[in-house]
JSON list of C-alpha atoms in Angstrom, two decimals:
[
{"chain": "M", "resi": 1, "resn": "UNK", "atom": "CA", "xyz": [-61.02, 248.25, -193.83]},
{"chain": "M", "resi": 2, "resn": "UNK", "atom": "CA", "xyz": [-58.35, 246.58, -191.71]},
{"chain": "M", "resi": 3, "resn": "UNK", "atom": "CA", "xyz": [-55.76, 248.69, -193.49]},
{"chain": "M", "resi": 4, "resn": "UNK", "atom": "CA", "xyz": [-57.57, 251.91, -192.55]},
{"chain": "M", "resi": 5, "resn": "UNK", "atom": "CA", "xyz": [-57.77, 250.85, -188.91]},
{"chain": "M", "resi": 6, "resn": "UNK", "atom": "CA", "xyz": [-54.10, 249.80, -188.82]},
{"chain": "M", "resi": 7, "resn": "UNK", "atom": "CA", "xyz": [-52.85, 252.92, -190.56]},
{"chain": "M", "resi": 8, "resn": "UNK", "atom": "CA", "xyz": [-54.94, 255.18, -188.32]},
{"chain": "M", "resi": 9, "resn": "UNK", "atom": "CA", "xyz": [-53.48, 253.55, -185.23]},
{"chain": "M", "resi": 10, "resn": "UNK", "atom": "CA", "xyz": [-49.96, 253.86, -186.61]},
{"chain": "M", "resi": 11, "resn": "UNK", "atom": "CA", "xyz": [-50.53, 257.53, -187.45]},
{"chain": "M", "resi": 12, "resn": "UNK", "atom": "CA", "xyz": [-51.75, 258.19, -183.92]},
{"chain": "M", "resi": 13, "resn": "UNK", "atom": "CA", "xyz": [-48.59, 256.58, -182.55]},
{"chain": "M", "resi": 14, "resn": "UNK", "atom": "CA", "xyz": [-46.32, 258.51, -184.88]},
{"chain": "M", "resi": 15, "resn": "UNK", "atom": "CA", "xyz": [-48.10, 261.75, -183.99]},
{"chain": "M", "resi": 16, "resn": "UNK", "atom": "CA", "xyz": [-47.11, 261.10, -180.37]},
{"chain": "M", "resi": 17, "resn": "UNK", "atom": "CA", "xyz": [-43.53, 260.19, -181.28]},
{"chain": "M", "resi": 18, "resn": "UNK", "atom": "CA", "xyz": [-44.02, 256.54, -180.37]},
{"chain": "M", "resi": 19, "resn": "UNK", "atom": "CA", "xyz": [-42.76, 253.44, -182.14]},
{"chain": "M", "resi": 20, "resn": "UNK", "atom": "CA", "xyz": [-45.45, 251.95, -184.38]},
{"chain": "M", "resi": 21, "resn": "UNK", "atom": "CA", "xyz": [-46.02, 248.40, -183.24]},
{"chain": "M", "resi": 22, "resn": "UNK", "atom": "CA", "xyz": [-47.81, 245.86, -185.36]},
{"chain": "M", "resi": 23, "resn": "UNK", "atom": "CA", "xyz": [-50.40, 243.19, -184.67]},
{"chain": "M", "resi": 24, "resn": "UNK", "atom": "CA", "xyz": [-51.37, 242.96, -181.02]},
{"chain": "M", "resi": 25, "resn": "UNK", "atom": "CA", "xyz": [-48.67, 245.49, -180.16]},
{"chain": "M", "resi": 26, "resn": "UNK", "atom": "CA", "xyz": [-50.50, 248.25, -181.98]},
{"chain": "M", "resi": 27, "resn": "UNK", "atom": "CA", "xyz": [-53.31, 248.28, -179.42]},
{"chain": "M", "resi": 28, "resn": "UNK", "atom": "CA", "xyz": [-50.82, 247.94, -176.54]},
{"chain": "M", "resi": 29, "resn": "UNK", "atom": "CA", "xyz": [-48.75, 250.87, -177.81]},
{"chain": "M", "resi": 30, "resn": "UNK", "atom": "CA", "xyz": [-51.82, 253.05, -178.34]},
{"chain": "M", "resi": 31, "resn": "UNK", "atom": "CA", "xyz": [-53.13, 252.75, -174.80]},
{"chain": "M", "resi": 32, "resn": "UNK", "atom": "CA", "xyz": [-50.57, 255.06, -173.09]},
{"chain": "M", "resi": 33, "resn": "UNK", "atom": "CA", "xyz": [-50.69, 257.79, -175.76]},
{"chain": "M", "resi": 34, "resn": "UNK", "atom": "CA", "xyz": [-54.32, 257.61, -176.92]},
{"chain": "M", "resi": 35, "resn": "UNK", "atom": "CA", "xyz": [-56.40, 255.83, -174.28]},
{"chain": "M", "resi": 36, "resn": "UNK", "atom": "CA", "xyz": [-59.25, 253.77, -175.74]},
{"chain": "M", "resi": 37, "resn": "UNK", "atom": "CA", "xyz": [-58.40, 254.69, -179.35]},
{"chain": "M", "resi": 38, "resn": "UNK", "atom": "CA", "xyz": [-57.78, 251.01, -180.15]},
{"chain": "M", "resi": 39, "resn": "UNK", "atom": "CA", "xyz": [-61.17, 250.08, -178.70]},
{"chain": "M", "resi": 40, "resn": "UNK", "atom": "CA", "xyz": [-62.88, 252.91, -180.60]},
{"chain": "M", "resi": 41, "resn": "UNK", "atom": "CA", "xyz": [-61.19, 251.85, -183.85]},
{"chain": "M", "resi": 42, "resn": "UNK", "atom": "CA", "xyz": [-62.38, 248.28, -183.27]},
{"chain": "M", "resi": 43, "resn": "UNK", "atom": "CA", "xyz": [-65.94, 249.33, -182.42]},
{"chain": "M", "resi": 44, "resn": "UNK", "atom": "CA", "xyz": [-66.31, 251.69, -185.37]},
{"chain": "M", "resi": 45, "resn": "UNK", "atom": "CA", "xyz": [-64.77, 249.15, -187.78]},
{"chain": "M", "resi": 46, "resn": "UNK", "atom": "CA", "xyz": [-67.25, 246.52, -186.60]},
{"chain": "M", "resi": 47, "resn": "UNK", "atom": "CA", "xyz": [-70.09, 249.00, -187.12]},
{"chain": "M", "resi": 48, "resn": "UNK", "atom": "CA", "xyz": [-68.78, 249.83, -190.60]},
{"chain": "M", "resi": 49, "resn": "UNK", "atom": "CA", "xyz": [-68.78, 246.14, -191.46]},
{"chain": "M", "resi": 50, "resn": "UNK", "atom": "CA", "xyz": [-72.43, 246.04, -190.43]},
{"chain": "M", "resi": 51, "resn": "UNK", "atom": "CA", "xyz": [-73.18, 248.90, -192.84]},
{"chain": "M", "resi": 52, "resn": "UNK", "atom": "CA", "xyz": [-72.70, 251.99, -190.67]},
{"chain": "M", "resi": 53, "resn": "UNK", "atom": "CA", "xyz": [-69.37, 253.57, -191.76]},
{"chain": "M", "resi": 54, "resn": "UNK", "atom": "CA", "xyz": [-70.01, 257.08, -190.38]},
{"chain": "M", "resi": 55, "resn": "UNK", "atom": "CA", "xyz": [-68.37, 256.38, -187.01]},
{"chain": "M", "resi": 56, "resn": "UNK", "atom": "CA", "xyz": [-65.19, 255.03, -188.57]},
{"chain": "M", "resi": 57, "resn": "UNK", "atom": "CA", "xyz": [-65.06, 257.92, -191.02]},
{"chain": "M", "resi": 58, "resn": "UNK", "atom": "CA", "xyz": [-65.40, 260.38, -188.15]},
{"chain": "M", "resi": 59, "resn": "UNK", "atom": "CA", "xyz": [-62.75, 258.66, -186.04]},
{"chain": "M", "resi": 60, "resn": "UNK", "atom": "CA", "xyz": [-60.24, 258.46, -188.90]},
{"chain": "M", "resi": 61, "resn": "UNK", "atom": "CA", "xyz": [-60.86, 262.17, -189.56]},
{"chain": "M", "resi": 62, "resn": "UNK", "atom": "CA", "xyz": [-60.17, 262.84, -185.88]},
{"chain": "M", "resi": 63, "resn": "UNK", "atom": "CA", "xyz": [-56.84, 260.99, -186.10]},
{"chain": "M", "resi": 64, "resn": "UNK", "atom": "CA", "xyz": [-55.91, 262.80, -189.32]},
{"chain": "M", "resi": 65, "resn": "UNK", "atom": "CA", "xyz": [-56.78, 266.20, -187.82]},
{"chain": "M", "resi": 66, "resn": "UNK", "atom": "CA", "xyz": [-54.55, 265.49, -184.82]},
{"chain": "M", "resi": 67, "resn": "UNK", "atom": "CA", "xyz": [-51.69, 264.86, -187.27]},
{"chain": "M", "resi": 68, "resn": "UNK", "atom": "CA", "xyz": [-52.25, 268.10, -189.17]},
{"chain": "M", "resi": 69, "resn": "UNK", "atom": "CA", "xyz": [-55.12, 267.13, -191.44]},
{"chain": "M", "resi": 70, "resn": "UNK", "atom": "CA", "xyz": [-55.45, 265.02, -194.56]},
{"chain": "M", "resi": 71, "resn": "UNK", "atom": "CA", "xyz": [-53.18, 265.38, -197.56]},
{"chain": "M", "resi": 72, "resn": "UNK", "atom": "CA", "xyz": [-55.29, 266.12, -200.60]},
{"chain": "M", "resi": 73, "resn": "UNK", "atom": "CA", "xyz": [-54.77, 265.45, -204.29]},
{"chain": "M", "resi": 74, "resn": "UNK", "atom": "CA", "xyz": [-52.00, 267.46, -205.96]},
{"chain": "M", "resi": 75, "resn": "UNK", "atom": "CA", "xyz": [-50.26, 268.05, -202.63]},
{"chain": "M", "resi": 76, "resn": "UNK", "atom": "CA", "xyz": [-46.60, 268.65, -203.26]},
{"chain": "M", "resi": 77, "resn": "UNK", "atom": "CA", "xyz": [-43.87, 269.03, -200.74]},
{"chain": "M", "resi": 78, "resn": "UNK", "atom": "CA", "xyz": [-40.71, 270.43, -202.22]},
{"chain": "M", "resi": 79, "resn": "UNK", "atom": "CA", "xyz": [-37.28, 269.81, -200.87]},
{"chain": "M", "resi": 80, "resn": "UNK", "atom": "CA", "xyz": [-34.40, 272.25, -200.89]},
{"chain": "M", "resi": 81, "resn": "UNK", "atom": "CA", "xyz": [-33.35, 273.50, -204.29]},
{"chain": "M", "resi": 82, "resn": "UNK", "atom": "CA", "xyz": [-30.25, 271.96, -205.69]},
{"chain": "M", "resi": 83, "resn": "UNK", "atom": "CA", "xyz": [-27.60, 274.22, -207.07]},
{"chain": "M", "resi": 84, "resn": "UNK", "atom": "CA", "xyz": [-25.61, 273.01, -210.05]}
]
């Protein structure tokens, strides 16, 4: 669960073109670009640990949608074709 929270925060930072800080810096970096996202991630993670994961699922979906949506199975991104 901690990985989901951390990666969601990092994605939110990257979406805003901001350096992805780690540890305590993640929350500090989030505040200017996504006010109270760090607090919401913490609250929903705590609720998920108590057996109510819906809030965290919804919040992670919100972060993913802001970045262009989730990448699903079989997604393939091709680079430029190489010529021999």
